[in-house]
Each structure stands twice: as C-alpha cells, then as structure tokens.
Tab-separated table of C-alpha atoms in Angstrom:
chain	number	residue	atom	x	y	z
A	630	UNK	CA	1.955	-23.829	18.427
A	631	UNK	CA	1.607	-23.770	14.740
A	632	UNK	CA	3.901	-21.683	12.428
A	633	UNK	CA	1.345	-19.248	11.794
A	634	UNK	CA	1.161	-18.318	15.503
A	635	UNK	CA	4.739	-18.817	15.829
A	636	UNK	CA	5.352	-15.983	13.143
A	637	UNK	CA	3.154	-14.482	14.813
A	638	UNK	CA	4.216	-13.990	17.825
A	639	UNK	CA	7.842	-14.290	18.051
A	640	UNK	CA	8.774	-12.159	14.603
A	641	UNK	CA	5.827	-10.289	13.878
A	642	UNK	CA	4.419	-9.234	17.426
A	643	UNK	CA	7.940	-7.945	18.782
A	644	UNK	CA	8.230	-5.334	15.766
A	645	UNK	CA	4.560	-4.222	16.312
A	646	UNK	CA	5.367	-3.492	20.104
A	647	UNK	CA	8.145	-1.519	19.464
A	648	UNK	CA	7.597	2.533	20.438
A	649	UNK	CA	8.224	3.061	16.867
A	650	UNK	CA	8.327	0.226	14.555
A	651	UNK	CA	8.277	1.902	11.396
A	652	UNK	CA	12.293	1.183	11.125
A	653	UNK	CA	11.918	-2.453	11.331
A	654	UNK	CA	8.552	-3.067	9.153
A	655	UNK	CA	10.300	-1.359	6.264
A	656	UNK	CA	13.799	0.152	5.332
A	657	UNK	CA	11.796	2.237	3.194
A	658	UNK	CA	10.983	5.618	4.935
A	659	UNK	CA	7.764	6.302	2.370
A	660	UNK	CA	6.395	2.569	2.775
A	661	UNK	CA	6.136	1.644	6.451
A	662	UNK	CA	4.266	-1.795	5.914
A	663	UNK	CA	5.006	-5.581	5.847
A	664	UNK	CA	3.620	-8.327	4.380
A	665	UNK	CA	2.733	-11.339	6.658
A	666	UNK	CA	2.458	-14.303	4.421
A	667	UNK	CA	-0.084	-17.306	5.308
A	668	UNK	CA	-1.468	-20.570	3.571
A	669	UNK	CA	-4.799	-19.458	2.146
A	670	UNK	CA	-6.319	-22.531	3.872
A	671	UNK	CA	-5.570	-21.331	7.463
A	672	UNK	CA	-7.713	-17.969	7.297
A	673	UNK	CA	-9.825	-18.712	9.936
A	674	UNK	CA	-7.044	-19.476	11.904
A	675	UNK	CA	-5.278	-16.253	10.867
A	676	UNK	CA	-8.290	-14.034	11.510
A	677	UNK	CA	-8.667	-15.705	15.246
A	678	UNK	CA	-5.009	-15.460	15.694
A	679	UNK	CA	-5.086	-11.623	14.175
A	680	UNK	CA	-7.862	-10.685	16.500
A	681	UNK	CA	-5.965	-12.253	19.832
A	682	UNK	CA	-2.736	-10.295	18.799
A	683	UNK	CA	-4.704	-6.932	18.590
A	684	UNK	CA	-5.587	-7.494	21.832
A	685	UNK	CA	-2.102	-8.293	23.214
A	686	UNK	CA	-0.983	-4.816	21.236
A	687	UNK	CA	-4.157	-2.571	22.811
A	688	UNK	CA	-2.930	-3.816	25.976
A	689	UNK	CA	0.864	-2.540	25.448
A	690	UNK	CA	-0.719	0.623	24.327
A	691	UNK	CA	-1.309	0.356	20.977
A	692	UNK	CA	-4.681	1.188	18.512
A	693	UNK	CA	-5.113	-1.282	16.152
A	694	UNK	CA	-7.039	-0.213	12.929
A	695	UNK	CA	-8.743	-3.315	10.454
A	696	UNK	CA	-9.462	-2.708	7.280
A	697	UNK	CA	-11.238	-5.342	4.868
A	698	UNK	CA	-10.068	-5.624	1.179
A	699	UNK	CA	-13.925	-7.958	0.973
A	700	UNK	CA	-15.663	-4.988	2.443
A	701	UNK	CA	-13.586	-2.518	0.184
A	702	UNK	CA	-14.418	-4.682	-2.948
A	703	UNK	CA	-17.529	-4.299	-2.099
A	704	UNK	CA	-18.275	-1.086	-1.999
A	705	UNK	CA	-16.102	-0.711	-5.078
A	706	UNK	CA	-18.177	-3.192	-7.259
A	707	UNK	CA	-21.789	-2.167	-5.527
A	708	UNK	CA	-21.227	1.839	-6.903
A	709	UNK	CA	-21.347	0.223	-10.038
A	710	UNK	CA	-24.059	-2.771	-9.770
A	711	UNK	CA	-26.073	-4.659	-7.366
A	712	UNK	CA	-24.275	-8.077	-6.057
A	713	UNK	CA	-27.059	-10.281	-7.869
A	714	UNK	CA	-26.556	-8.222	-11.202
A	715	UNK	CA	-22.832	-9.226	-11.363
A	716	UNK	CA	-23.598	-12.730	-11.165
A	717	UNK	CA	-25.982	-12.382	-14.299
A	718	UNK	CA	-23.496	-10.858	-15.841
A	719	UNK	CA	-21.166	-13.450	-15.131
A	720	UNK	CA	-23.883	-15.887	-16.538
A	721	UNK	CA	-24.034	-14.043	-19.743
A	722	UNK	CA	-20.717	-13.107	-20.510
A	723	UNK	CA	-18.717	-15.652	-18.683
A	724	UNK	CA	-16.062	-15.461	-15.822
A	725	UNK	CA	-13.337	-14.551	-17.852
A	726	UNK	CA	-15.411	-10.964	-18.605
A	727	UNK	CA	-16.231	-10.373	-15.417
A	728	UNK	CA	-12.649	-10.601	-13.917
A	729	UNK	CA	-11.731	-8.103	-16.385
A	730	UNK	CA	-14.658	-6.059	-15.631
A	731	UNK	CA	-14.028	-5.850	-12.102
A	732	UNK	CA	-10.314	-5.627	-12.158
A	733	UNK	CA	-10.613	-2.279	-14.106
A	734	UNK	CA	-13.696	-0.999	-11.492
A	735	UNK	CA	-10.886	-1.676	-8.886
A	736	UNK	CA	-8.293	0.235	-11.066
A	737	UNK	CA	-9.857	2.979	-12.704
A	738	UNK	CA	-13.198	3.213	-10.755
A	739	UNK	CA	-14.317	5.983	-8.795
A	740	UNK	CA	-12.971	5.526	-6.192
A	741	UNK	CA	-10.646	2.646	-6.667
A	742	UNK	CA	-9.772	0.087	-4.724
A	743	UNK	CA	-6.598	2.073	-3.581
A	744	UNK	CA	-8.677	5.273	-2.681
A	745	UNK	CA	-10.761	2.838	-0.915
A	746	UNK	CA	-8.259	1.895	1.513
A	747	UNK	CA	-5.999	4.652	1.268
A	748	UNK	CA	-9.527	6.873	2.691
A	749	UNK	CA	-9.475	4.232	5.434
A	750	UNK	CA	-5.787	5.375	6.541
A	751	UNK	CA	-6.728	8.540	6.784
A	752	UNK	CA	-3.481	9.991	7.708
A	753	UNK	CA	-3.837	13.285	9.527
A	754	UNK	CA	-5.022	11.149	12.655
A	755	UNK	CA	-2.617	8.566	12.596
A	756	UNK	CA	0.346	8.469	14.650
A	757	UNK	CA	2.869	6.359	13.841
A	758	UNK	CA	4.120	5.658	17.445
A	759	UNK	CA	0.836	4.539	18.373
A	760	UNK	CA	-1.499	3.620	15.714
A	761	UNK	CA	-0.912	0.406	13.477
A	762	UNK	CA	-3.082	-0.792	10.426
A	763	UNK	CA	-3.997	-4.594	9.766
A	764	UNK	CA	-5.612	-4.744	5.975
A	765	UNK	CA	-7.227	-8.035	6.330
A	766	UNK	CA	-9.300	-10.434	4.125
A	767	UNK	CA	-7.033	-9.965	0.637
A	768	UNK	CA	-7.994	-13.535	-0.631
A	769	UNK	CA	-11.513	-11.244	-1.385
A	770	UNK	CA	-9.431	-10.083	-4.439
A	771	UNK	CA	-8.657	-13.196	-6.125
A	772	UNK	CA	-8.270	-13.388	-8.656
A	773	UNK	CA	-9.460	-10.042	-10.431
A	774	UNK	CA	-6.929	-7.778	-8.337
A	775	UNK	CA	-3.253	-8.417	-7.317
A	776	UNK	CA	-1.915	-7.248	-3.760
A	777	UNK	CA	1.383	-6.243	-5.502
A	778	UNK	CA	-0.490	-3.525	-7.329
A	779	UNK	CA	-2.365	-2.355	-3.849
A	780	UNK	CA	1.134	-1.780	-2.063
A	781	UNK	CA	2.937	-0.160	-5.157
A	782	UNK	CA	-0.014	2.241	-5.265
A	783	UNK	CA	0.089	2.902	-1.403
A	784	UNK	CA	3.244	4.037	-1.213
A	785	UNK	CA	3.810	7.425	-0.112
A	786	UNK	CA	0.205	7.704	1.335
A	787	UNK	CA	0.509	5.348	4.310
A	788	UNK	CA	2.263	7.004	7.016
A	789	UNK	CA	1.592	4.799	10.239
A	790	UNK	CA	3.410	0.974	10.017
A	791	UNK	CA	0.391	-1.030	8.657
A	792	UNK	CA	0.424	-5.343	7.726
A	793	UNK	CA	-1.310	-6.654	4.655
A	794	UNK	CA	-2.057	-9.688	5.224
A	795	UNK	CA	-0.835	-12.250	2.671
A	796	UNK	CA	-2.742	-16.048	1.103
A	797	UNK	CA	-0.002	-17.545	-0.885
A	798	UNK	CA	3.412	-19.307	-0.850
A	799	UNK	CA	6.677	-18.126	-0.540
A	800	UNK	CA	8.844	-18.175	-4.528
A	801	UNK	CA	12.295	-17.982	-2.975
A	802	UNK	CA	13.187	-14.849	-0.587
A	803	UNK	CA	10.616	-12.334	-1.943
A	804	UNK	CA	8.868	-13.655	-4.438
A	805	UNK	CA	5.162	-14.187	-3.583
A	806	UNK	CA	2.155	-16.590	-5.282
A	807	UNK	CA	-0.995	-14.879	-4.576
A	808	UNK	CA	-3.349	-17.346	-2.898
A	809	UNK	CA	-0.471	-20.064	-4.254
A	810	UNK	CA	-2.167	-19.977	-7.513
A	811	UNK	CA	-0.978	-17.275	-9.539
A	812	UNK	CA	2.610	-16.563	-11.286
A	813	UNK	CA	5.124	-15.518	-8.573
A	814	UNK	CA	5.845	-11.918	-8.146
A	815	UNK	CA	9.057	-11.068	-7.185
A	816	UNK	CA	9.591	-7.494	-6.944
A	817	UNK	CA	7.709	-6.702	-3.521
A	818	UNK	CA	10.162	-4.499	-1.714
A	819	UNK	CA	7.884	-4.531	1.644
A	820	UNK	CA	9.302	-7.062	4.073
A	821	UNK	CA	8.004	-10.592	4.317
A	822	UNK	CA	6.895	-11.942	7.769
C-alpha cells in the first residue's frame, strides 16, 4: 500500500465515517474542511484512490459531493473568452500577462472562483451528518490562483465537512508548497491529512 492510500485510509477515511466529523476535520466551528496533501505526480493515483473511497463512504451511508477547481476555472475564464482566444493572448502578450489576467478573473470576476465553488456547496441542502464535499483537481490553478486564498475566502460559507485536495510538499507542520513549486505558505489553519 502506498502512503497515499495509507493516508487515505487509515487517517483520512476514519474521520469521514464518523456520524459527525466536523469536530475532527477542523477545531474551527466556521471552517469544517481539511486539507489532504499529495505529490502532484500521483494524481491519477489520487483521483482512482478518491473515487474507491467515495464508494467505501456511500456504502456507510454517506453522499459524497465532487467538485472540480479545472471545471470551475473554466467556466470562470470561458465568461470572459473562448479557450483558443486565451492562448492568442498568451502568444501576444506572454505568459507572465496572462497569469495575471486570469488570477484577477478568478478574484474579482463575476462570479469568482470562490462564488464558483461556494454555489456548488450550496448550503441549505447540505447536512453535515451526512453529506461531505471532495474539491478535486486544484493543480488546474497553478500557477495563476493559490488554494490558500480559496479556503480563507470559504470560510464561514461551507457548512458540511468538505477535503480540498492538496499537490505540493509539506514546509514543516503546516506550511504548504503549492504543487512543490511555489514559496511555502504557512498560515493554513485547516488541518493537514
């Protein structure tokens, strides 16, 4: 078994399967969601393993809810421009431009990329002793948008216990590289799986 699955499984899985695990995703009562960290190398392996452990959870009762940060930045960046015009921008004004460009779509842009997912949450339906949230596919964000911005922005409007799943490397006990590239961040106050 490899450490993903072993995380997996023996820390992240027993939380999840708890009749309310809300208490042990978070000591935070307005931010009940965790961060499970991964190499940005095994995603396929992640997404496999993430769709076999939704299926364990459905079976103990449990609705599992995806939601994809690449689908999100989609939709985000297609409001403002067709997929093939972005590239010719990119051509034209270089990569540097366009990671700006997008970064403040995400931001600023109505809807942005936290009314995006936050509208996916939707938090009159959820119940938080049955319902759990898996936001999938962050490594879509590199490197225009930062995950540490997502959660900060979430807070208070996620209400059921919900993982973002993390590409990056560990920068002592909380400090986080996105996709092991970028500076650490070390203020993320959800806990690390």
């Amino acid at each position: 078994m490899s450490d993903l699955e072993q995380r997996l499984k023996q820390n992240l899985e027993p939380v999840l399967e708890l009749s309310d695990p809300r208490q042990r995703i978070s000591a935070y009562h307005d931010m009940p969601y965790a961060l499970f960290r991964y190499n940005p190398e095994d995603e396929f392996t992640l997404r496999q393993q993430v769709t076999l452990l939704k299926t364990r959870l459905s079976q103990k009762g449990k609705c599992v809810r995806r939601i994809s940060l690449a689908q999100c930045l989609d939709a985000a960046m297609s409001l403002q421009r067709l997929l093939p015009e972005w590239f010719n921008v990119e051509r034209e004004l270089g990569t540097d431009t366009v990671v700006e460009t997008v970064h403040a779509v995400l931001s600023e842009g109505d809807p942005s990329l936290v009314d995006l997912v936050a509208s996916q949450l939707s938090t009159e339906e959820g119940n938080p002793l049955h319902d759990i949230v898996f936001i999938l596919r962050t490594g879509a964000l590199f490197p225009v948008y930062r995950a540490f911005s997502l959660l900060e922005q979430l807070k208070g409007r996620i209400h059921v216990p919900t993982v973002l799943f993390y590409p990056g490397d560990l920068d002592g006990a909380a400090g986080l590289r996105f996709m092991g590239v970028l500076d650490a961040e070390h203020n993320y106050r959800p806990k690390i799986f």
